[in-house]
Amino acid sequence: MYTQALNEKDAPFTTGRSDDPIKLERFQAIIDAEDKVEPNDWMPDAYRRTLQRQISQHAHSEVIGMQPEGNWLTRAPSLKRKATLLAKIQDEAGHGLYLYAAAETLGMSREEYYEQLLSGRAKYSSIFNYPSLTWADMGAIGWLVDGAAIMNQIPLCRCSYGPYARAMIRICKEESFHQRQGYEIMVTLSRGTPAQKAMAQDALNRFYWPVLMMFGPSDTESMHSADSTKWKIKRFSNDELRQKFIDATIPQGQHLGLTFPDPDLKFDAATGHWTHGEIDWSEFKRVLAGDGPCNRQRMKVRKAADAEGTWVREAAAAYANKRADRQRIAKIAAE
Ligand SMILES: [Fe+2]
Ligand SMILES: [Fe+2]
């Protein structure tokens, strides 16, 4: 409702100090009214920085997240599995593109965000620093990693920042396909030979705890939660989302006839929720700090891909320049 009044079209990317009381009050009124904040609207510095960090790290995660699954493309057990996995990985590349585009509307270029990733200044989801050791990992990743991503991302479809919210709507539709293709692999393996079922159980054992860590530490320890909640970037706490995920996932695992690697897991009939054991946050911090099983490998592959793609980007830019020159000359000639 206040969007028009705050549009400062002559000065895109207007940012203000968070202590500018009148603008701040009008900004918060947009958010409280569930209207969207758009790129040219005034916004506090801290809101812009929070979104730049969150959206770009989300984009980096989509791109790095292609690696563990790309590892199995040449070894998929059938043509159908290969085609499905390929489509899923291509979707993740697309998610990266939508998200970099959304992040660019906050006044920083894709190259700058990319530089932050390549230099190690920006993080990506810790889960992608774990290896994919068997075909069953393709099932566990789709079922659990994409399943956890959906829990996190559905509320982001209502995020206060318009470009991010709109990108998330399409991404969530695709994530739901990813979750199902993963679960279907787990169903097939669980109903297969004893060796296949053991492979599915092993994948669940290895991915379960790192997936629970994907939701981040408890909100009491999380640095950015209070502002993100006030600005409606975040609708649920990390613990609430983790609980929703556990409540949805345990019955799915039981349907597979698999067990979860948590001896303290039990259903609390009084609350209707599953209670779980302690999460090893020291592992999370270690992996996030760069010392997970695959951090170095992931960045090495990403940097090599970036270097190998330089000539493509240069060729595309040269072509765009030539085309712009031709159009300019044609325009002059026509005048
Ligand atoms: Fe994705
Ligand atoms: Fe996905």
mmCIF file of N, CA and C in Angstrom, residues 4-99:
data_model
loop_
_atom_site.group_PDB
_atom_site.id
_atom_site.type_symbol
_atom_site.label_atom_id
_atom_site.label_comp_id
_atom_site.label_asym_id
_atom_site.label_seq_id
_atom_site.Cartn_x
_atom_site.Cartn_y
_atom_site.Cartn_z
ATOM 1 N N GLN A 4 4.033 2.889 -3.709
ATOM 2 C CA GLN A 4 4.141 4.004 -4.644
ATOM 3 C C GLN A 4 4.834 5.201 -4.005
ATOM 4 N N ALA A 5 4.393 5.531 -2.805
ATOM 5 C CA ALA A 5 4.920 6.712 -2.125
ATOM 6 C C ALA A 5 6.430 6.597 -1.902
ATOM 7 N N LEU A 6 6.900 5.371 -1.793
ATOM 8 C CA LEU A 6 8.316 5.198 -1.495
ATOM 9 C C LEU A 6 9.163 4.970 -2.738
ATOM 10 N N ASN A 7 8.509 4.817 -3.887
ATOM 11 C CA ASN A 7 9.277 4.600 -5.108
ATOM 12 C C ASN A 7 10.128 5.821 -5.423
ATOM 13 N N GLU A 8 11.424 5.617 -5.526
ATOM 14 C CA GLU A 8 12.282 6.754 -5.875
ATOM 15 C C GLU A 8 12.945 6.375 -7.174
ATOM 16 N N LYS A 9 12.180 6.530 -8.258
ATOM 17 C CA LYS A 9 12.580 5.965 -9.530
ATOM 18 C C LYS A 9 13.871 6.576 -10.081
ATOM 19 N N ASP A 10 14.133 7.855 -9.722
ATOM 20 C CA ASP A 10 15.344 8.489 -10.238
ATOM 21 C C ASP A 10 16.588 7.983 -9.516
ATOM 22 N N ALA A 11 16.385 7.362 -8.411
ATOM 23 C CA ALA A 11 17.542 6.899 -7.629
ATOM 24 C C ALA A 11 17.366 5.426 -7.264
ATOM 25 N N PRO A 12 17.583 4.566 -8.253
ATOM 26 C CA PRO A 12 17.419 3.148 -7.940
ATOM 27 C C PRO A 12 18.430 2.703 -6.890
ATOM 28 N N PHE A 13 18.113 1.596 -6.258
ATOM 29 C CA PHE A 13 18.959 1.037 -5.206
ATOM 30 C C PHE A 13 19.139 2.016 -4.051
ATOM 31 N N THR A 14 18.075 2.771 -3.751
ATOM 32 C CA THR A 14 18.183 3.678 -2.609
ATOM 33 C C THR A 14 18.207 2.871 -1.327
ATOM 34 N N THR A 15 19.150 3.224 -0.520
ATOM 35 C CA THR A 15 19.309 2.543 0.746
ATOM 36 C C THR A 15 19.422 3.608 1.807
ATOM 37 N N GLY A 16 18.889 3.318 2.966
ATOM 38 C CA GLY A 16 18.982 4.329 4.013
ATOM 39 C C GLY A 16 19.496 3.739 5.294
ATOM 40 N N ARG A 17 20.005 4.617 6.121
ATOM 41 C CA ARG A 17 20.441 4.167 7.433
ATOM 42 C C ARG A 17 19.222 3.683 8.201
ATOM 43 N N SER A 18 19.429 2.676 9.002
ATOM 44 C CA SER A 18 18.307 2.075 9.705
ATOM 45 C C SER A 18 17.727 3.001 10.774
ATOM 46 N N ASP A 19 18.391 4.159 11.026
ATOM 47 C CA ASP A 19 17.846 5.052 12.041
ATOM 48 C C ASP A 19 17.129 6.260 11.432
ATOM 49 N N ASP A 20 16.734 6.136 10.156
ATOM 50 C CA ASP A 20 15.960 7.188 9.495
ATOM 51 C C ASP A 20 14.487 6.924 9.842
ATOM 52 N N PRO A 21 13.957 7.554 10.923
ATOM 53 C CA PRO A 21 12.724 7.030 11.536
ATOM 54 C C PRO A 21 11.486 7.052 10.633
ATOM 55 N N ILE A 22 11.315 8.123 9.848
ATOM 56 C CA ILE A 22 10.074 8.201 9.058
ATOM 57 C C ILE A 22 10.089 7.144 7.964
ATOM 58 N N LYS A 23 11.198 7.078 7.239
ATOM 59 C CA LYS A 23 11.290 6.079 6.160
ATOM 60 C C LYS A 23 11.222 4.662 6.723
ATOM 61 N N LEU A 24 11.841 4.500 7.857
ATOM 62 C CA LEU A 24 11.858 3.172 8.469
ATOM 63 C C LEU A 24 10.447 2.736 8.854
ATOM 64 N N GLU A 25 9.682 3.685 9.366
ATOM 65 C CA GLU A 25 8.314 3.379 9.777
ATOM 66 C C GLU A 25 7.457 3.023 8.567
ATOM 67 N N ARG A 26 7.642 3.759 7.466
ATOM 68 C CA ARG A 26 6.858 3.470 6.255
ATOM 69 C C ARG A 26 7.294 2.135 5.649
ATOM 70 N N PHE A 27 8.576 1.877 5.719
ATOM 71 C CA PHE A 27 9.097 0.601 5.216
ATOM 72 C C PHE A 27 8.486 -0.564 5.996
ATOM 73 N N GLN A 28 8.481 -0.427 7.319
ATOM 74 C CA GLN A 28 7.934 -1.510 8.154
ATOM 75 C C GLN A 28 6.432 -1.655 7.905
ATOM 76 N N ALA A 29 5.766 -0.535 7.579
ATOM 77 C CA ALA A 29 4.323 -0.596 7.310
ATOM 78 C C ALA A 29 4.044 -1.430 6.055
ATOM 79 N N ILE A 30 4.898 -1.317 5.034
ATOM 80 C CA ILE A 30 4.750 -2.146 3.816
ATOM 81 C C ILE A 30 4.810 -3.619 4.218
ATOM 82 N N ILE A 31 5.787 -3.913 5.038
ATOM 83 C CA ILE A 31 6.000 -5.311 5.436
ATOM 84 C C ILE A 31 4.851 -5.811 6.302
ATOM 85 N N ASP A 32 4.429 -4.994 7.247
ATOM 86 C CA ASP A 32 3.342 -5.421 8.135
ATOM 87 C C ASP A 32 2.041 -5.622 7.368
ATOM 88 N N ALA A 33 1.879 -4.867 6.264
ATOM 89 C CA ALA A 33 0.659 -4.997 5.447
ATOM 90 C C ALA A 33 0.759 -6.176 4.477
ATOM 91 N N GLU A 34 1.877 -6.943 4.550
ATOM 92 C CA GLU A 34 2.126 -8.084 3.659
ATOM 93 C C GLU A 34 2.256 -7.655 2.195
ATOM 94 N N ASP A 35 2.607 -6.387 1.964
ATOM 95 C CA ASP A 35 2.957 -5.964 0.609
ATOM 96 C C ASP A 35 4.394 -6.372 0.340
ATOM 97 N N LYS A 36 4.783 -6.308 -0.942
ATOM 98 C CA LYS A 36 6.154 -6.681 -1.283
ATOM 99 C C LYS A 36 7.040 -5.437 -1.383
ATOM 100 N N VAL A 37 8.279 -5.592 -0.966
ATOM 101 C CA VAL A 37 9.293 -4.564 -1.187
ATOM 102 C C VAL A 37 9.912 -4.870 -2.549
ATOM 103 N N GLU A 38 9.999 -3.860 -3.413
ATOM 104 C CA GLU A 38 10.535 -4.066 -4.763
ATOM 105 C C GLU A 38 11.893 -3.367 -4.900
ATOM 106 N N PRO A 39 12.666 -3.731 -5.952
ATOM 107 C CA PRO A 39 14.065 -3.252 -6.033
ATOM 108 C C PRO A 39 14.249 -1.744 -5.908
ATOM 109 N N ASN A 40 13.356 -0.949 -6.492
ATOM 110 C CA ASN A 40 13.560 0.496 -6.442
ATOM 111 C C ASN A 40 12.997 1.165 -5.195
ATOM 112 N N ASP A 41 12.374 0.399 -4.333
ATOM 113 C CA ASP A 41 11.847 0.969 -3.087
ATOM 114 C C ASP A 41 12.983 1.278 -2.118
ATOM 115 N N TRP A 42 12.739 2.255 -1.272
ATOM 116 C CA TRP A 42 13.694 2.536 -0.196
ATOM 117 C C TRP A 42 13.735 1.334 0.748
ATOM 118 N N MET A 43 14.912 0.984 1.192
ATOM 119 C CA MET A 43 15.020 -0.091 2.192
ATOM 120 C C MET A 43 16.225 0.191 3.093
ATOM 121 N N PRO A 44 16.162 -0.242 4.336
ATOM 122 C CA PRO A 44 17.311 -0.017 5.221
ATOM 123 C C PRO A 44 18.528 -0.821 4.746
ATOM 124 N N ASP A 45 19.710 -0.280 4.993
ATOM 125 C CA ASP A 45 20.965 -0.977 4.621
ATOM 126 C C ASP A 45 20.974 -2.419 5.082
ATOM 127 N N ALA A 46 20.560 -2.598 6.329
ATOM 128 C CA ALA A 46 20.690 -3.937 6.928
ATOM 129 C C ALA A 46 19.762 -4.936 6.232
ATOM 130 N N TYR A 47 18.594 -4.475 5.790
ATOM 131 C CA TYR A 47 17.657 -5.345 5.051
ATOM 132 C C TYR A 47 18.297 -5.758 3.735
ATOM 133 N N ARG A 48 18.865 -4.759 3.024
ATOM 134 C CA ARG A 48 19.520 -5.060 1.736
ATOM 135 C C ARG A 48 20.674 -6.047 1.929
ATOM 136 N N ARG A 49 21.494 -5.785 2.928
ATOM 137 C CA ARG A 49 22.666 -6.657 3.155
ATOM 138 C C ARG A 49 22.247 -8.081 3.540
ATOM 139 N N THR A 50 21.199 -8.154 4.365
ATOM 140 C CA THR A 50 20.717 -9.487 4.769
ATOM 141 C C THR A 50 20.270 -10.270 3.539
ATOM 142 N N LEU A 51 19.515 -9.604 2.667
ATOM 143 C CA LEU A 51 19.017 -10.299 1.468
ATOM 144 C C LEU A 51 20.136 -10.610 0.491
ATOM 145 N N GLN A 52 21.068 -9.677 0.336
ATOM 146 C CA GLN A 52 22.206 -9.952 -0.562
ATOM 147 C C GLN A 52 22.927 -11.207 -0.089
ATOM 148 N N ARG A 53 23.143 -11.295 1.209
ATOM 149 C CA ARG A 53 23.855 -12.454 1.751
ATOM 150 C C ARG A 53 23.012 -13.723 1.591
ATOM 151 N N GLN A 54 21.745 -13.641 1.984
ATOM 152 C CA GLN A 54 20.911 -14.847 1.983
ATOM 153 C C GLN A 54 20.647 -15.357 0.555
ATOM 154 N N ILE A 55 20.267 -14.460 -0.337
ATOM 155 C CA ILE A 55 19.910 -14.915 -1.698
ATOM 156 C C ILE A 55 21.152 -15.424 -2.426
ATOM 157 N N SER A 56 22.288 -14.715 -2.268
ATOM 158 C CA SER A 56 23.479 -15.170 -3.000
ATOM 159 C C SER A 56 23.978 -16.495 -2.424
ATOM 160 N N GLN A 57 23.902 -16.668 -1.113
ATOM 161 C CA GLN A 57 24.346 -17.945 -0.543
ATOM 162 C C GLN A 57 23.414 -19.078 -0.953
ATOM 163 N N HIS A 58 22.156 -18.728 -1.114
ATOM 164 C CA HIS A 58 21.193 -19.713 -1.621
ATOM 165 C C HIS A 58 21.569 -20.081 -3.075
ATOM 166 N N ALA A 59 21.894 -19.070 -3.879
ATOM 167 C CA ALA A 59 22.288 -19.328 -5.284
ATOM 168 C C ALA A 59 23.556 -20.186 -5.329
ATOM 169 N N HIS A 60 24.541 -19.841 -4.494
ATOM 170 C CA HIS A 60 25.791 -20.626 -4.472
ATOM 171 C C HIS A 60 25.492 -22.090 -4.109
ATOM 172 N N SER A 61 24.561 -22.283 -3.168
ATOM 173 C CA SER A 61 24.229 -23.650 -2.738
ATOM 174 C C SER A 61 23.632 -24.456 -3.887
ATOM 175 N N GLU A 62 22.772 -23.804 -4.675
ATOM 176 C CA GLU A 62 22.164 -24.506 -5.815
ATOM 177 C C GLU A 62 23.249 -24.953 -6.795
ATOM 178 N N VAL A 63 24.208 -24.082 -7.030
ATOM 179 C CA VAL A 63 25.248 -24.371 -8.031
ATOM 180 C C VAL A 63 26.229 -25.430 -7.511
ATOM 181 N N ILE A 64 26.715 -25.242 -6.282
ATOM 182 C CA ILE A 64 27.638 -26.242 -5.712
ATOM 183 C C ILE A 64 26.910 -27.577 -5.520
ATOM 184 N N GLY A 65 25.610 -27.490 -5.211
ATOM 185 C CA GLY A 65 24.821 -28.697 -4.957
ATOM 186 C C GLY A 65 24.697 -29.612 -6.162
ATOM 187 N N MET A 66 25.071 -29.138 -7.334
ATOM 188 C CA MET A 66 25.030 -30.010 -8.518
ATOM 189 C C MET A 66 26.160 -31.049 -8.484
ATOM 190 N N GLN A 67 27.209 -30.769 -7.727
ATOM 191 C CA GLN A 67 28.386 -31.652 -7.788
ATOM 192 C C GLN A 67 28.176 -33.060 -7.221
ATOM 193 N N PRO A 68 27.613 -33.195 -6.003
ATOM 194 C CA PRO A 68 27.461 -34.563 -5.486
ATOM 195 C C PRO A 68 26.605 -35.438 -6.409
ATOM 196 N N GLU A 69 25.617 -34.855 -7.063
ATOM 197 C CA GLU A 69 24.752 -35.653 -7.935
ATOM 198 C C GLU A 69 25.363 -35.837 -9.319
ATOM 199 N N GLY A 70 26.067 -34.805 -9.783
ATOM 200 C CA GLY A 70 26.755 -34.926 -11.067
ATOM 201 C C GLY A 70 27.716 -36.115 -11.061
ATOM 202 N N ASN A 71 28.232 -36.403 -9.876
ATOM 203 C CA ASN A 71 29.148 -37.516 -9.665
ATOM 204 C C ASN A 71 28.550 -38.864 -10.097
ATOM 205 N N TRP A 72 27.211 -38.977 -10.099
ATOM 206 C CA TRP A 72 26.566 -40.260 -10.396
ATOM 207 C C TRP A 72 25.890 -40.310 -11.759
ATOM 208 N N LEU A 73 25.992 -39.233 -12.515
ATOM 209 C CA LEU A 73 25.283 -39.215 -13.815
ATOM 210 C C LEU A 73 25.740 -40.331 -14.742
ATOM 211 N N THR A 74 27.044 -40.570 -14.783
ATOM 212 C CA THR A 74 27.556 -41.582 -15.715
ATOM 213 C C THR A 74 27.359 -42.999 -15.178
ATOM 214 N N ARG A 75 26.909 -43.108 -13.912
ATOM 215 C CA ARG A 75 26.761 -44.445 -13.325
ATOM 216 C C ARG A 75 25.330 -44.741 -12.906
ATOM 217 N N ALA A 76 24.371 -43.925 -13.387
ATOM 218 C CA ALA A 76 22.961 -44.183 -13.068
ATOM 219 C C ALA A 76 22.597 -45.576 -13.588
ATOM 220 N N PRO A 77 21.761 -46.331 -12.828
ATOM 221 C CA PRO A 77 21.530 -47.731 -13.182
ATOM 222 C C PRO A 77 20.661 -47.957 -14.422
ATOM 223 N N SER A 78 19.965 -46.945 -14.920
ATOM 224 C CA SER A 78 19.167 -47.155 -16.133
ATOM 225 C C SER A 78 19.056 -45.823 -16.875
ATOM 226 N N LEU A 79 18.583 -45.922 -18.134
ATOM 227 C CA LEU A 79 18.413 -44.702 -18.934
ATOM 228 C C LEU A 79 17.390 -43.765 -18.270
ATOM 229 N N LYS A 80 16.316 -44.365 -17.748
ATOM 230 C CA LYS A 80 15.271 -43.562 -17.103
ATOM 231 C C LYS A 80 15.833 -42.820 -15.880
ATOM 232 N N ARG A 81 16.586 -43.528 -15.060
ATOM 233 C CA ARG A 81 17.186 -42.894 -13.878
ATOM 234 C C ARG A 81 18.153 -41.786 -14.289
ATOM 235 N N LYS A 82 18.898 -42.042 -15.351
ATOM 236 C CA LYS A 82 19.880 -41.054 -15.804
ATOM 237 C C LYS A 82 19.171 -39.779 -16.292
ATOM 238 N N ALA A 83 18.105 -39.979 -17.093
ATOM 239 C CA ALA A 83 17.369 -38.821 -17.629
ATOM 240 C C ALA A 83 16.734 -38.012 -16.494
ATOM 241 N N THR A 84 16.197 -38.721 -15.494
ATOM 242 C CA THR A 84 15.543 -38.031 -14.379
ATOM 243 C C THR A 84 16.568 -37.254 -13.556
ATOM 244 N N LEU A 85 17.703 -37.900 -13.280
ATOM 245 C CA LEU A 85 18.746 -37.236 -12.482
ATOM 246 C C LEU A 85 19.306 -36.024 -13.228
ATOM 247 N N LEU A 86 19.473 -36.195 -14.534
ATOM 248 C CA LEU A 86 19.987 -35.084 -15.354
ATOM 249 C C LEU A 86 19.025 -33.894 -15.301
ATOM 250 N N ALA A 87 17.725 -34.195 -15.424
ATOM 251 C CA ALA A 87 16.717 -33.117 -15.382
ATOM 252 C C ALA A 87 16.755 -32.419 -14.024
ATOM 253 N N LYS A 88 16.924 -33.187 -12.971
ATOM 254 C CA LYS A 88 16.953 -32.635 -11.619
ATOM 255 C C LYS A 88 18.166 -31.706 -11.451
ATOM 256 N N ILE A 89 19.323 -32.162 -11.927
ATOM 257 C CA ILE A 89 20.538 -31.346 -11.785
ATOM 258 C C ILE A 89 20.412 -30.061 -12.617
ATOM 259 N N GLN A 90 19.810 -30.193 -13.799
ATOM 260 C CA GLN A 90 19.602 -28.986 -14.626
ATOM 261 C C GLN A 90 18.665 -28.007 -13.927
ATOM 262 N N ASP A 91 17.654 -28.538 -13.231
ATOM 263 C CA ASP A 91 16.772 -27.651 -12.453
ATOM 264 C C ASP A 91 17.596 -26.854 -11.446
ATOM 265 N N GLU A 92 18.552 -27.514 -10.800
ATOM 266 C CA GLU A 92 19.348 -26.824 -9.767
ATOM 267 C C GLU A 92 20.167 -25.689 -10.397
ATOM 268 N N ALA A 93 20.686 -25.923 -11.598
ATOM 269 C CA ALA A 93 21.402 -24.841 -12.297
ATOM 270 C C ALA A 93 20.443 -23.682 -12.546
ATOM 271 N N GLY A 94 19.220 -24.013 -12.944
ATOM 272 C CA GLY A 94 18.195 -22.982 -13.175
ATOM 273 C C GLY A 94 17.893 -22.216 -11.894
ATOM 274 N N HIS A 95 17.814 -22.932 -10.773
ATOM 275 C CA HIS A 95 17.556 -22.247 -9.492
ATOM 276 C C HIS A 95 18.668 -21.246 -9.204
ATOM 277 N N GLY A 96 19.906 -21.680 -9.476
ATOM 278 C CA GLY A 96 21.032 -20.760 -9.286
ATOM 279 C C GLY A 96 20.832 -19.502 -10.127
ATOM 280 N N LEU A 97 20.417 -19.690 -11.369
ATOM 281 C CA LEU A 97 20.231 -18.532 -12.256
ATOM 282 C C LEU A 97 19.136 -17.597 -11.756
ATOM 283 N N TYR A 98 17.959 -18.161 -11.370
ATOM 284 C CA TYR A 98 16.884 -17.266 -10.885
ATOM 285 C C TYR A 98 17.374 -16.490 -9.679
ATOM 286 N N LEU A 99 18.118 -17.193 -8.806
ATOM 287 C CA LEU A 99 18.500 -16.571 -7.542
ATOM 288 C C LEU A 99 19.593 -15.521 -7.732
#
